[in-house]
Coordinates of C-alpha atoms in Angstrom, one line a residue:
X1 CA -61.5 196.5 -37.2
X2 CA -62.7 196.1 -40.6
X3 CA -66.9 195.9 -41.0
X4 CA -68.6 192.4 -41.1
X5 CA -70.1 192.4 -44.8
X6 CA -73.4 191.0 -44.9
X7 CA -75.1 190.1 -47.9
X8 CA -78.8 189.3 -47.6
X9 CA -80.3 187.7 -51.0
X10 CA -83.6 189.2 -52.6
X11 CA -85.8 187.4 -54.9
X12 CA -89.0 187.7 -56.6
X13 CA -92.3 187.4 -54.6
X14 CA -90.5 188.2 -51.7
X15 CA -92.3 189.4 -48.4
X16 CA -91.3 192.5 -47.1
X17 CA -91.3 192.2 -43.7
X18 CA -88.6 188.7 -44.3
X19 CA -86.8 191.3 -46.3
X20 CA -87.0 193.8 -43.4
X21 CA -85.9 191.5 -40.6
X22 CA -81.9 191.1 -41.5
X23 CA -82.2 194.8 -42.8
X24 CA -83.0 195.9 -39.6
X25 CA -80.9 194.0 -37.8
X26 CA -77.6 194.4 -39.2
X27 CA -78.4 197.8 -41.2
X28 CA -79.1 199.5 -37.7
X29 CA -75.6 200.2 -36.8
X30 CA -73.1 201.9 -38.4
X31 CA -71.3 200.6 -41.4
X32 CA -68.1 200.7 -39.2
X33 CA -69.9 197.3 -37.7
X34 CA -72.2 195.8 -41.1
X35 CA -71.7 196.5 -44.4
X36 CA -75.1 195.4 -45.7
X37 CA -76.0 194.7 -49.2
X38 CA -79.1 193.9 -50.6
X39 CA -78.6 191.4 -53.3
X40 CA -80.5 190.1 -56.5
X41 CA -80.6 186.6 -56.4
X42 CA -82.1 186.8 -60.3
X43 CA -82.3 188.8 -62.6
X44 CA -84.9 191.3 -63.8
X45 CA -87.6 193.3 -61.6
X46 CA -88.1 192.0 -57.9
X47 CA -91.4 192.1 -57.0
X48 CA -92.5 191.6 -53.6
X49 CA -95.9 190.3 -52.3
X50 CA -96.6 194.0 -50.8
X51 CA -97.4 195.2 -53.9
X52 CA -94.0 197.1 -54.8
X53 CA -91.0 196.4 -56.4
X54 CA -87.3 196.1 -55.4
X55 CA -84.3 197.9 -56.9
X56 CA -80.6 197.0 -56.2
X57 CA -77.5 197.7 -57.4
X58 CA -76.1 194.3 -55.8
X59 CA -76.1 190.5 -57.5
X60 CA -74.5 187.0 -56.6
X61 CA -71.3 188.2 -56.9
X62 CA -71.5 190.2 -53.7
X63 CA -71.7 186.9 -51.8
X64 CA -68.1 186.3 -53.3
X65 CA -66.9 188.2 -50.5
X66 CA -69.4 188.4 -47.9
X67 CA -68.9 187.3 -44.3
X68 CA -72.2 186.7 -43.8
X69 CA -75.1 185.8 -46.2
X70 CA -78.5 185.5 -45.2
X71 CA -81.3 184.2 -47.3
X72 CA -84.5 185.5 -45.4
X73 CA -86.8 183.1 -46.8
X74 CA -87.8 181.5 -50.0
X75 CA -91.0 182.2 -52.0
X76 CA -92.3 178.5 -52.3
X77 CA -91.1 175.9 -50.2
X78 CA -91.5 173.2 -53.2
X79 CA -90.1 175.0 -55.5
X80 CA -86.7 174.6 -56.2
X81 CA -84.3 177.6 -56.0
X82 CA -81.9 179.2 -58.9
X83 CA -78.6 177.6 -59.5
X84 CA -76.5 180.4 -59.6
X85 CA -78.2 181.2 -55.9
X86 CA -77.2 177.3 -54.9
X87 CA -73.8 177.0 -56.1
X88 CA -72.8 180.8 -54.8
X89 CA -74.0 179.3 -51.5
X90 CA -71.7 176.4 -52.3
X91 CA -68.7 178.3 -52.8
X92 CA -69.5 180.6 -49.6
X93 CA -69.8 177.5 -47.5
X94 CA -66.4 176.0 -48.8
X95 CA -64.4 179.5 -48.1
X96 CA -66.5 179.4 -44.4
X97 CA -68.7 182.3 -44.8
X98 CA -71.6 182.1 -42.2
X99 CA -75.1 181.2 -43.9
X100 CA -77.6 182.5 -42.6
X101 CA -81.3 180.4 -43.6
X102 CA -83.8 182.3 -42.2
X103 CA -87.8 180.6 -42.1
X104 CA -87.7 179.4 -45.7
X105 CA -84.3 179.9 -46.1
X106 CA -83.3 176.9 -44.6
X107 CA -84.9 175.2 -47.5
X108 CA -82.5 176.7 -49.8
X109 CA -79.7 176.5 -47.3
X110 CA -80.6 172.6 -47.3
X111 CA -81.0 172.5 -51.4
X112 CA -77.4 173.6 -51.6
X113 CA -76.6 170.7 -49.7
X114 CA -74.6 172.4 -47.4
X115 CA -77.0 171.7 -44.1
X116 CA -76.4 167.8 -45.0
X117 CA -75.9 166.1 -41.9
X118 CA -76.4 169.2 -39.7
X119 CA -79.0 170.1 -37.2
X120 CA -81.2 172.8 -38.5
X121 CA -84.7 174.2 -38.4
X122 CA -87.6 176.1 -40.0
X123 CA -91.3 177.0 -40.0
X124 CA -93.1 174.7 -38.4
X125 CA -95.7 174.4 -40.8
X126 CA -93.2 173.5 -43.5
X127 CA -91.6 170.8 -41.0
X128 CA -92.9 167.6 -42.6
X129 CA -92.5 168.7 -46.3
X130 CA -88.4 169.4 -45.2
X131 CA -88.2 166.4 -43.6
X132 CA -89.6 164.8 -47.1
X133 CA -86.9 166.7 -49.2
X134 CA -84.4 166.8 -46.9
X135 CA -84.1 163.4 -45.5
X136 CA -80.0 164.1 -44.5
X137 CA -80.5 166.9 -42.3
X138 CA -81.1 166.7 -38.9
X139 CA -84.6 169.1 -38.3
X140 CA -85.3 170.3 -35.0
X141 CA -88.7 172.0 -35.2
X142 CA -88.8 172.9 -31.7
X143 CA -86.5 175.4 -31.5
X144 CA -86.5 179.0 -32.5
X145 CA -82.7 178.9 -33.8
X146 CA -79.8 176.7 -34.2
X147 CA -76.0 177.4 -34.5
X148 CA -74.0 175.4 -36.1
X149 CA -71.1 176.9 -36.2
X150 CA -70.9 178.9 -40.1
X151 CA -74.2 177.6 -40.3
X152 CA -77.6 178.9 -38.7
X153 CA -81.3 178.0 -39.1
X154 CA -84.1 179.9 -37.8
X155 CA -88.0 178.9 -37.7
X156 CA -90.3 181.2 -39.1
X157 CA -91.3 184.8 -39.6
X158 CA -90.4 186.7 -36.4
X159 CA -87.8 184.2 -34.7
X160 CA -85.5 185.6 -38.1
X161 CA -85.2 188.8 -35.3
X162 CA -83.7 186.4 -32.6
X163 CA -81.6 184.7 -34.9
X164 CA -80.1 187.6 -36.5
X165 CA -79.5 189.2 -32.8
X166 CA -77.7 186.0 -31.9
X167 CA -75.7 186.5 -35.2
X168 CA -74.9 190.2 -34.0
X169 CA -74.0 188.4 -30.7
X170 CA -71.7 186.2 -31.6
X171 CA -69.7 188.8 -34.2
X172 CA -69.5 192.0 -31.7
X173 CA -70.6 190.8 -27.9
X174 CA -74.2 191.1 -25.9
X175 CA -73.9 194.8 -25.6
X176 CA -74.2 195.6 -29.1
X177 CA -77.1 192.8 -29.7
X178 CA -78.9 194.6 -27.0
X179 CA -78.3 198.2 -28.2
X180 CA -80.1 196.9 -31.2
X181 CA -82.8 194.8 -29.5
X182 CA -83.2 197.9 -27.7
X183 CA -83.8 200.0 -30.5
X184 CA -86.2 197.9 -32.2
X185 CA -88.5 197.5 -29.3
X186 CA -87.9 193.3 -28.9
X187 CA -86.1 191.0 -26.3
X188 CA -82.4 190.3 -26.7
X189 CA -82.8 187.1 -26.2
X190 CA -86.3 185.7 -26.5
X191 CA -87.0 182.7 -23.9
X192 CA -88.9 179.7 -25.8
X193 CA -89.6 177.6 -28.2
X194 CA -92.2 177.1 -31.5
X195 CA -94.4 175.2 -29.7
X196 CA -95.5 178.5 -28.2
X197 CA -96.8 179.5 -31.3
X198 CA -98.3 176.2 -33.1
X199 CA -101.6 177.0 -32.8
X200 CA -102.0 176.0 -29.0
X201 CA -104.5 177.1 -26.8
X202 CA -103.2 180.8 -24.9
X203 CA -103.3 180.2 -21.4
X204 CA -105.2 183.9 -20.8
X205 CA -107.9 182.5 -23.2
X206 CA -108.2 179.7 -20.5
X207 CA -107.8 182.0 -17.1
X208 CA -110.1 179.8 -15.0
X209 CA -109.3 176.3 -15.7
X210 CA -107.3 174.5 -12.8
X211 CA -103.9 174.0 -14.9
X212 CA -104.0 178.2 -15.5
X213 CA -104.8 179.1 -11.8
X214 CA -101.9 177.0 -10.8
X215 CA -99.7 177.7 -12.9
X216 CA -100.8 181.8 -12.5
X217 CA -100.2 181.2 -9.2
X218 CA -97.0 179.7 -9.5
X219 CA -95.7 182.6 -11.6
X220 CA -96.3 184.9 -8.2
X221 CA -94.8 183.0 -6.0
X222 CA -91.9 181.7 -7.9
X223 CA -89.3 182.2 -4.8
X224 CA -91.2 179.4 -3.6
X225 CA -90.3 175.6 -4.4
X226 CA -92.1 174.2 -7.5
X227 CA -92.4 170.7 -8.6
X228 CA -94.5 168.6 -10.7
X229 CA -96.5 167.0 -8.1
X230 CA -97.2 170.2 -6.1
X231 CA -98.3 171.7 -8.8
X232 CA -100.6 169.2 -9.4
X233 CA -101.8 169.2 -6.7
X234 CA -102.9 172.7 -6.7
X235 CA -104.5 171.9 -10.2
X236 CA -106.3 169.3 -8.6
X237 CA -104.6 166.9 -11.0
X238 CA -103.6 163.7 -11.4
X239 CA -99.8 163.6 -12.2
X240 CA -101.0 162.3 -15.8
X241 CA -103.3 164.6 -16.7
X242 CA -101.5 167.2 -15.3
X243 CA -98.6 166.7 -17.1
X244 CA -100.5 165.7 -20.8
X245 CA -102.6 169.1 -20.4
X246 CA -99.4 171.5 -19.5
X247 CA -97.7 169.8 -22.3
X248 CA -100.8 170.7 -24.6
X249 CA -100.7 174.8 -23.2
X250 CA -97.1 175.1 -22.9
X251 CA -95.2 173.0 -25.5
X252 CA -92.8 172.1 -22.6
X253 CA -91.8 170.7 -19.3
X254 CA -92.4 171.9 -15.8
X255 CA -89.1 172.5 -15.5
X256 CA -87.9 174.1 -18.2
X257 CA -91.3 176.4 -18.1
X258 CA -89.8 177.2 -14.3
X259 CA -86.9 178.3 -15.4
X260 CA -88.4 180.4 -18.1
X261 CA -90.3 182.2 -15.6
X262 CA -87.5 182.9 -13.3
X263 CA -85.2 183.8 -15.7
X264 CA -87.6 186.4 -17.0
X265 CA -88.5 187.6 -13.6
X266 CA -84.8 188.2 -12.8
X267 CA -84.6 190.2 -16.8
X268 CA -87.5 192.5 -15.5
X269 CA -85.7 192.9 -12.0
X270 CA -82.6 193.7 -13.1
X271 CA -83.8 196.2 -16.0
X272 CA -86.2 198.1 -13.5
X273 CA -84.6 197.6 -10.0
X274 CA -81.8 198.8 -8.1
X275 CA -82.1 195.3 -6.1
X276 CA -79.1 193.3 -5.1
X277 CA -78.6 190.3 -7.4
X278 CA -78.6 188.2 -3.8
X279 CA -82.2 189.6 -3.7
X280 CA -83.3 188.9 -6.9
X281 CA -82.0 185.5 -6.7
X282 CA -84.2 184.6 -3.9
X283 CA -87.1 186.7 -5.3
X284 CA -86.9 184.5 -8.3
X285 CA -86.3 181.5 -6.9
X286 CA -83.0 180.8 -7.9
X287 CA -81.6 180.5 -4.1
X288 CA -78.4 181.8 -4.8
X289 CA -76.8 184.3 -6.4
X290 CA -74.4 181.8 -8.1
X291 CA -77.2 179.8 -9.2
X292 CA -78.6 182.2 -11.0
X293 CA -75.3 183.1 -12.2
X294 CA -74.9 179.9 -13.6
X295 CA -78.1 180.0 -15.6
X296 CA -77.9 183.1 -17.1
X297 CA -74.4 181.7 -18.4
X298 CA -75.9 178.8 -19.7
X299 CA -79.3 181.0 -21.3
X300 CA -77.6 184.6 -21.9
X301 CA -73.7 184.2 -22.4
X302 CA -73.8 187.1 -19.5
X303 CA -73.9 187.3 -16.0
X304 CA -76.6 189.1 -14.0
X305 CA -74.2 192.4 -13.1
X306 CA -73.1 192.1 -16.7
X307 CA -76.8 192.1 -18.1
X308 CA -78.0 194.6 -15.7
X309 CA -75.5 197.3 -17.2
X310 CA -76.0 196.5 -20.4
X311 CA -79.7 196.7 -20.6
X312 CA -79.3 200.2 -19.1
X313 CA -76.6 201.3 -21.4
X314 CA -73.9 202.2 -18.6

């Protein structure tokens, strides 16, 4: 099996840590798996916004035969990016190299034209100004990837990790995304959305209002059945205001928070118990083992057995 080559692009004022995030990723393996390469995407000295500069070896004409490039951010997302950078991307797209547009990135991805009448995504607090520029591409700001097949958007800063894992994912299989989840101390696959993380109350700050007391509760007794109404009843709630104020904590529905929460319970059950899966099924208010089966296909790409012995490396 010949090594996916990865090129990820470099470019003046870059941040570090965007740098860092597909370097990580993909450089954490042997070469046998990546071949990464750092690459100028202009010329003279790199300078990041740390406060040091970066040296490489590697220009544009590595992404001539990369399987994989990654731009992992831009430096201004009104500014527009190098031509050389845009038509490489261009040429990569047409041969169907996978394009990687990490926070940022998917401006320049988009500049290229090459997201045109895609779905893609970004930082949420660049959202509106895409949508301006970008008035042919399909955003979805409330996710924290999208695949589109060769081409895949992530929104901003950290969610570049859970993109790049899914990349890893979909090249050498779950156990090798979670070897390297594993080693860099993160999920391997990160339940949510950006709405978590657009500057909405945390529901700890908030630990005695009735919507956090139910919804505490409801997170210990999640073998139990759940609905909207019953929980707002336990909120003391109307239905209305129940639902407006969980929206406003949360970023999303009853039922898709439910099945966040037992998904995760079943992760922590299966990485730190010897349970049966028909046990933690119940426990985590799945019912059945085939249910929950079913939606770790759907969330994972894994089965619970499968999941279990990957997590613990056997």
């Amino acid at each position: 099996m010949h090594p996916v080559k990865v090129a990820i692009v470099a470019f003046d004022q870059i941040r570090p840590f965007h740098l860092s995030v597909p370097c990580a990723v993909f450089g954490e393996e042997p070469e046998s798996l990546f071949q990464v390469r750092v690459c100028a995407a202009e010329p003279g000295e790199l300078r990041t916004t740390g406060g040091f500069s970066i040296a490489t070896r590697h220009g544009l004409r590595e992404l001539a035969n990369a399987d994989v490039i990654v731009v992992p951010s831009w430096r201004n997302p009104r500014e527009a990016a190098p031509k050389p950078l845009l038509a490489a991307l261009r040429r990569a797209h047409q041969r169907s190299a996978t394009l990687v547009g990490l926070c940022l990135g998917a401006f320049v991805l988009a500049e290229a034209g090459v997201l045109d009448g895609k779905l893609a995504t970004t930082h949420w607090r660049w959202t509106e100004l895409f949508k301006q520029r970008f008035q042919n591409v399909r955003l979805d700001p409330n996710v924290l990837y999208i695949d589109q097949g060769n081409l895949v958007t992530s929104a901003g800063t950290a969610a570049g990790i859970d993109c790049c894992l899914h990349v890893v994912r979909r090249q050498y299989g779950a156990e090798v995304a979670n070897r390297i989840a594993r080693t860099l101390v993160v999920p391997p696959h990160r339940q949510g959305s950006q709405a978590q993380y657009i500057e909405q109350p945390v529901l700890t700050q908030a630990a005695d209002t009735p919507l956090t007391k139910a919804l505490n509760w409801a997170t210990q007794h999640l073998d139990r059945s759940h609905t909207l109404d019953s929980l707002a009843a336990r909120a003391l709630m109307s239905r209305r205001s129940f639902t407006r104020h969980f929206r406003q904590h949360t970023g999303t529905t009853v039922g898709q928070w439910l099945l966040s929460q037992r998904l995760g319970l079943a992760q922590r059950m299966l990485e730190t118990t010897d349970q049966p899966i028909e046990r933690i099924a119940e426990r985590a208010g799945f019912g059945t083992a085939l249910s929950m089966r079913q939606h770790f296909g759907t969330a994972f790409n894994t089965t619970p057995s499968m999941y279990r012995r990957e997590f613990r490396g056997a």
